[in-house]
Coordinates of N, CA and C and ligand atoms in Angstrom, one line a residue:
M396 N 49.8 73.9 -35.2 CA 50.7 73.1 -36.0 C 51.3 72.0 -35.2
R397 N 51.9 72.5 -34.1 CA 52.6 71.5 -33.2 C 51.6 70.5 -32.7
R398 N 50.4 71.0 -32.3 CA 49.4 70.1 -31.7 C 48.9 69.1 -32.8
S399 N 48.8 69.5 -34.0 CA 48.4 68.6 -35.0 C 49.4 67.5 -35.3
I400 N 50.7 67.9 -35.2 CA 51.7 66.9 -35.4 C 51.6 65.8 -34.2
L401 N 51.5 66.3 -33.0 CA 51.3 65.4 -31.9 C 50.1 64.5 -32.1
L402 N 49.0 65.1 -32.5 CA 47.8 64.4 -32.7 C 48.0 63.3 -33.8
S403 N 48.7 63.6 -34.9 CA 48.9 62.6 -35.9 C 49.8 61.5 -35.4
A404 N 50.8 61.9 -34.6 CA 51.7 60.9 -34.0 C 50.9 59.9 -33.1
L405 N 50.0 60.5 -32.3 CA 49.2 59.6 -31.5 C 48.3 58.7 -32.3
L406 N 47.7 59.3 -33.3 CA 46.8 58.5 -34.1 C 47.5 57.4 -34.8
A407 N 48.7 57.7 -35.3 CA 49.5 56.7 -36.0 C 49.9 55.5 -35.0
T408 N 50.2 55.9 -33.7 CA 50.5 54.9 -32.7 C 49.3 54.0 -32.5
F409 N 48.1 54.6 -32.3 CA 46.9 53.8 -32.1 C 46.6 52.9 -33.3
A410 N 46.8 53.5 -34.5 CA 46.5 52.7 -35.7 C 47.4 51.5 -35.8
S411 N 48.7 51.7 -35.5 CA 49.6 50.6 -35.7 C 49.4 49.6 -34.5
G412 N 49.0 50.1 -33.4 CA 48.7 49.2 -32.3 C 47.5 48.3 -32.6
A413 N 46.5 48.9 -33.2 CA 45.3 48.1 -33.6 C 45.7 47.1 -34.6
A414 N 46.5 47.5 -35.6 CA 46.8 46.6 -36.7 C 47.6 45.4 -36.1
T415 N 48.5 45.7 -35.2 CA 49.3 44.6 -34.6 C 48.5 43.6 -33.8
A416 N 47.5 44.2 -33.0 CA 46.6 43.3 -32.3 C 45.8 42.4 -33.2
Q417 N 45.3 42.9 -34.3 CA 44.5 42.2 -35.2 C 45.3 41.1 -35.9
N418 N 46.6 41.4 -36.2 CA 47.4 40.4 -37.0 C 48.2 39.5 -36.1
A419 N 48.2 39.8 -34.8 CA 49.0 39.0 -33.9 C 48.4 37.6 -33.9
P420 N 49.3 36.6 -33.9 CA 48.9 35.2 -34.0 C 48.3 34.8 -32.6
Q421 N 47.3 34.0 -32.7 CA 46.6 33.5 -31.5 C 47.3 32.1 -31.2
T422 N 47.6 31.9 -29.9 CA 48.3 30.6 -29.5 C 47.2 29.6 -29.1
L423 N 47.4 28.4 -29.8 CA 46.5 27.3 -29.4 C 47.4 26.2 -28.8
T424 N 47.2 25.8 -27.6 CA 48.1 24.8 -27.0 C 47.5 23.4 -27.2
V425 N 48.3 22.5 -27.7 CA 47.9 21.1 -27.8 C 48.8 20.2 -26.9
E426 N 48.2 19.7 -25.9 CA 49.0 18.9 -24.9 C 48.9 17.4 -25.3
M427 N 50.0 16.7 -25.4 CA 50.1 15.3 -25.7 C 50.3 14.6 -24.4
S428 N 49.5 13.6 -24.1 CA 49.8 12.8 -22.9 C 49.4 11.4 -23.2
N429 N 49.5 10.5 -22.2 CA 49.1 9.1 -22.4 C 47.6 8.9 -22.1
F430 N 46.7 8.7 -23.1 CA 47.0 8.6 -24.5 C 45.9 9.5 -25.2
K431 N 46.1 10.8 -25.1 CA 45.2 11.7 -25.7 C 45.8 13.0 -26.1
F432 N 45.1 13.8 -26.9 CA 45.4 15.2 -27.2 C 44.5 16.0 -26.4
T433 N 45.0 17.1 -25.8 CA 44.1 18.0 -25.1 C 44.3 19.4 -25.6
P434 N 43.3 20.1 -26.2 CA 42.0 19.5 -26.5 C 42.1 18.6 -27.7
A435 N 41.1 17.7 -27.8 CA 41.0 16.7 -28.9 C 40.7 17.4 -30.2
T436 N 39.9 18.5 -30.1 CA 39.5 19.2 -31.3 C 40.1 20.6 -31.3
L437 N 40.8 21.0 -32.3 CA 41.3 22.3 -32.5 C 40.5 23.1 -33.5
T438 N 40.1 24.3 -33.2 CA 39.3 25.1 -34.1 C 40.0 26.3 -34.5
L439 N 40.3 26.5 -35.8 CA 40.9 27.6 -36.4 C 40.0 28.3 -37.3
V440 N 40.3 29.6 -37.5 CA 39.6 30.4 -38.5 C 40.5 30.5 -39.7
R441 N 40.0 30.2 -40.9 CA 40.8 30.2 -42.1 C 41.4 31.6 -42.4
G442 N 42.7 31.7 -42.7 CA 43.3 32.9 -43.1 C 43.9 33.7 -41.9
R443 N 43.6 33.2 -40.7 CA 44.2 34.0 -39.5 C 45.5 33.3 -39.0
P444 N 46.4 34.1 -38.5 CA 47.7 33.5 -38.0 C 47.5 32.8 -36.7
Y445 N 48.1 31.6 -36.5 CA 48.1 30.9 -35.2 C 49.5 30.4 -34.9
I446 N 49.7 30.3 -33.6 CA 50.9 29.5 -33.1 C 50.3 28.3 -32.5
L447 N 50.6 27.1 -33.1 CA 50.2 25.9 -32.4 C 51.4 25.5 -31.5
H448 N 51.0 25.5 -30.2 CA 52.0 25.2 -29.2 C 51.9 23.8 -28.7
F449 N 52.7 22.9 -29.2 CA 52.6 21.5 -28.9 C 53.5 21.2 -27.7
V450 N 52.9 20.5 -26.7 CA 53.6 20.2 -25.5 C 53.4 18.7 -25.2
N451 N 54.5 18.0 -25.1 CA 54.4 16.6 -24.7 C 54.6 16.5 -23.2
A452 N 53.5 16.3 -22.5 CA 53.5 16.3 -21.0 C 53.9 14.9 -20.5
A453 N 54.1 13.9 -21.4 CA 54.4 12.6 -21.0 C 55.9 12.4 -20.9
S454 N 56.3 11.2 -20.3 CA 57.8 11.0 -20.3 C 58.3 10.3 -21.5
G455 N 57.4 9.6 -22.3 CA 57.7 9.0 -23.5 C 57.3 9.8 -24.7
G456 N 57.8 9.4 -25.9 CA 57.5 10.2 -27.1 C 56.1 10.1 -27.6
H457 N 55.6 11.1 -28.3 CA 54.4 11.2 -29.0 C 54.5 12.0 -30.2
D458 N 53.6 11.9 -31.1 CA 53.6 12.8 -32.3 C 52.1 13.2 -32.6
F459 N 52.1 14.3 -33.3 CA 50.8 14.8 -33.7 C 50.8 14.8 -35.3
V460 N 50.0 13.8 -35.8 CA 50.0 13.6 -37.3 C 48.8 14.2 -37.8
A461 N 48.9 15.1 -38.7 CA 47.7 15.7 -39.4 C 48.2 16.1 -40.8
K462 N 48.4 15.1 -41.6 CA 49.0 15.4 -42.9 C 48.2 16.3 -43.8
D463 N 46.9 16.0 -43.9 CA 46.0 16.8 -44.8 C 45.9 18.3 -44.3
F464 N 45.8 18.4 -42.9 CA 45.8 19.8 -42.4 C 47.0 20.6 -42.6
F465 N 48.2 20.0 -42.3 CA 49.5 20.7 -42.5 C 49.7 21.0 -44.0
A466 N 49.3 20.0 -44.9 CA 49.5 20.2 -46.3 C 48.7 21.4 -46.9
A467 N 47.5 21.7 -46.2 CA 46.7 22.7 -46.7 C 47.0 24.0 -45.9
A468 N 48.0 24.1 -45.1 CA 48.4 25.3 -44.4 C 49.7 25.9 -44.9
T469 N 49.8 27.2 -44.6 CA 51.1 27.8 -44.9 C 51.9 27.9 -43.5
I470 N 52.9 27.1 -43.5 CA 53.7 27.1 -42.3 C 54.9 28.0 -42.4
A471 N 55.2 28.8 -41.3 CA 56.3 29.8 -41.3 C 57.6 29.0 -41.7
P472 N 58.4 29.6 -42.6 CA 59.6 28.9 -43.0 C 60.5 28.4 -41.9
E473 N 60.6 29.2 -40.8 CA 61.5 28.8 -39.7 C 60.9 27.6 -38.9
D474 N 59.6 27.3 -39.1 CA 59.0 26.2 -38.4 C 58.8 24.9 -39.3
R475 N 59.2 25.0 -40.5 CA 58.9 23.9 -41.4 C 59.6 22.6 -41.0
A476 N 60.8 22.8 -40.5 CA 61.5 21.6 -40.1 C 60.9 20.8 -38.9
K477 N 60.0 21.5 -38.2 CA 59.3 20.9 -37.0 C 58.2 20.0 -37.5
V478 N 57.7 20.2 -38.7 CA 56.6 19.4 -39.3 C 57.1 18.6 -40.4
R479 N 57.5 17.4 -40.0 CA 58.1 16.5 -41.0 C 57.0 15.5 -41.5
N480 N 56.8 15.6 -42.9 CA 55.9 14.7 -43.5 C 54.5 14.8 -42.8
G481 N 54.1 16.0 -42.4 CA 52.8 16.2 -41.8 C 52.7 15.8 -40.4
E482 N 53.8 15.6 -39.7 CA 53.8 15.3 -38.3 C 54.8 16.0 -37.4
V483 N 54.3 16.3 -36.2 CA 55.2 17.0 -35.2 C 55.5 15.9 -34.2
E484 N 56.8 15.5 -34.1 CA 57.3 14.5 -33.3 C 58.0 15.1 -32.1
L485 N 57.6 14.7 -30.9 CA 58.2 15.2 -29.6 C 58.6 14.1 -28.7
S486 N 59.8 14.2 -28.2 CA 60.2 13.3 -27.1 C 59.5 13.7 -25.8
G487 N 59.6 12.9 -24.8 CA 59.0 13.2 -23.5 C 59.4 14.6 -23.0
G488 N 58.5 15.4 -22.6 CA 58.8 16.7 -22.0 C 59.2 17.8 -23.0
E489 N 59.2 17.5 -24.3 CA 59.6 18.5 -25.3 C 58.3 19.3 -25.6
S490 N 58.6 20.5 -26.2 CA 57.5 21.3 -26.8 C 58.0 21.9 -28.1
A491 N 57.1 22.4 -28.9 CA 57.4 23.0 -30.2 C 56.3 24.0 -30.6
D492 N 56.7 25.1 -31.1 CA 55.8 26.1 -31.6 C 55.8 26.1 -33.1
V493 N 54.6 26.0 -33.7 CA 54.5 26.1 -35.2 C 53.6 27.2 -35.6
H494 N 54.2 28.2 -36.2 CA 53.4 29.4 -36.7 C 52.8 29.0 -38.1
L495 N 51.5 29.1 -38.2 CA 50.9 28.8 -39.5 C 49.6 29.6 -39.7
V496 N 49.2 29.5 -41.0 CA 47.9 30.0 -41.4 C 47.2 28.9 -42.1
A497 N 46.0 28.5 -41.7 CA 45.2 27.5 -42.4 C 44.5 28.1 -43.6
N498 N 44.6 27.5 -44.8 CA 44.1 28.2 -46.0 C 42.7 27.6 -46.4
T499 N 42.4 26.4 -46.0 CA 41.3 25.7 -46.6 C 40.3 25.2 -45.5
A500 N 39.1 25.7 -45.5 CA 38.1 25.3 -44.5 C 37.9 23.8 -44.6
G501 N 37.7 23.1 -43.5 CA 37.4 21.7 -43.6 C 37.6 21.1 -42.2
T502 N 37.4 19.8 -42.1 CA 37.6 19.0 -40.9 C 38.7 18.0 -41.2
Y503 N 39.7 18.0 -40.4 CA 40.9 17.2 -40.7 C 41.1 16.3 -39.5
K504 N 41.6 15.1 -39.7 CA 41.8 14.2 -38.6 C 43.3 14.3 -38.1
S505 N 43.5 14.1 -36.8 CA 44.8 14.0 -36.3 C 44.9 12.7 -35.5
H506 N 46.1 12.2 -35.4 CA 46.4 11.1 -34.5 C 47.8 11.0 -34.1
C507 N 48.1 10.2 -33.1 CA 49.5 9.9 -32.8 C 49.9 8.5 -33.5
S508 N 51.0 8.5 -34.2 CA 51.3 7.3 -35.0 C 52.2 6.3 -34.2
H509 N 52.5 6.6 -32.9 CA 53.2 5.6 -32.1 C 52.4 4.4 -31.9
F510 N 53.1 3.3 -31.8 CA 52.4 2.0 -31.8 C 51.3 1.9 -30.8
L511 N 50.1 1.6 -31.3 CA 48.9 1.4 -30.6 C 48.3 2.7 -29.9
H512 N 49.0 3.8 -30.0 CA 48.5 5.0 -29.3 C 47.2 5.5 -29.8
S513 N 46.9 5.5 -31.1 CA 45.6 5.9 -31.6 C 44.5 5.0 -31.2
S514 N 44.8 3.7 -31.1 CA 43.8 2.8 -30.6 C 43.5 2.9 -29.1
F515 N 44.5 3.5 -28.4 CA 44.2 3.8 -27.0 C 43.5 5.2 -26.9
G516 N 43.2 5.8 -28.0 CA 42.4 7.1 -27.9 C 43.1 8.3 -28.3
M517 N 44.4 8.1 -28.8 CA 45.2 9.3 -29.1 C 44.8 9.8 -30.5
T518 N 43.6 10.3 -30.7 CA 43.2 10.9 -31.9 C 42.5 12.2 -31.7
G519 N 42.3 12.9 -32.8 CA 41.7 14.2 -32.6 C 41.2 14.8 -34.0
M520 N 40.8 16.0 -34.0 CA 40.4 16.7 -35.2 C 40.9 18.1 -35.2
V521 N 41.1 18.6 -36.4 CA 41.3 20.0 -36.6 C 40.2 20.6 -37.5
V522 N 39.5 21.5 -37.0 CA 38.4 22.1 -37.7 C 38.8 23.5 -38.2
V523 N 38.8 23.7 -39.5 CA 39.1 25.1 -40.0 C 37.8 25.7 -40.5
Q524 N 37.4 26.8 -39.9 CA 36.2 27.4 -40.3 C 36.3 28.4 -41.4
Ligands
CU1274 CU1 51.3 8.9 -28.6

């Protein structure tokens, strides 16, 4: 009896551990610099949780604009204020984490909307598989 209680406690621990690992969000880092996103293409799997970790490595401001992508995603309520009108705006040296789930497969464009930055190459893509 005692042994079976211990065994079920162990099994419950393993089961919850496995569930946590499966549902744990994966972090994807997007570095903004002069004048590119690294990586330029982000690949997500539809329906899985992610933390998009945006880092502005430059001294000046940049933003990550992907209106269609963000509009088709479910953004965690506590992170919604970080995505204003489909864009994440960061001053030099700032970073921000956005927890989200992408709901619709597709290829979405991203760019920095600061003056001339996208023409200097600050563009990218988000692919949702
Ligand atoms: Cu920029």
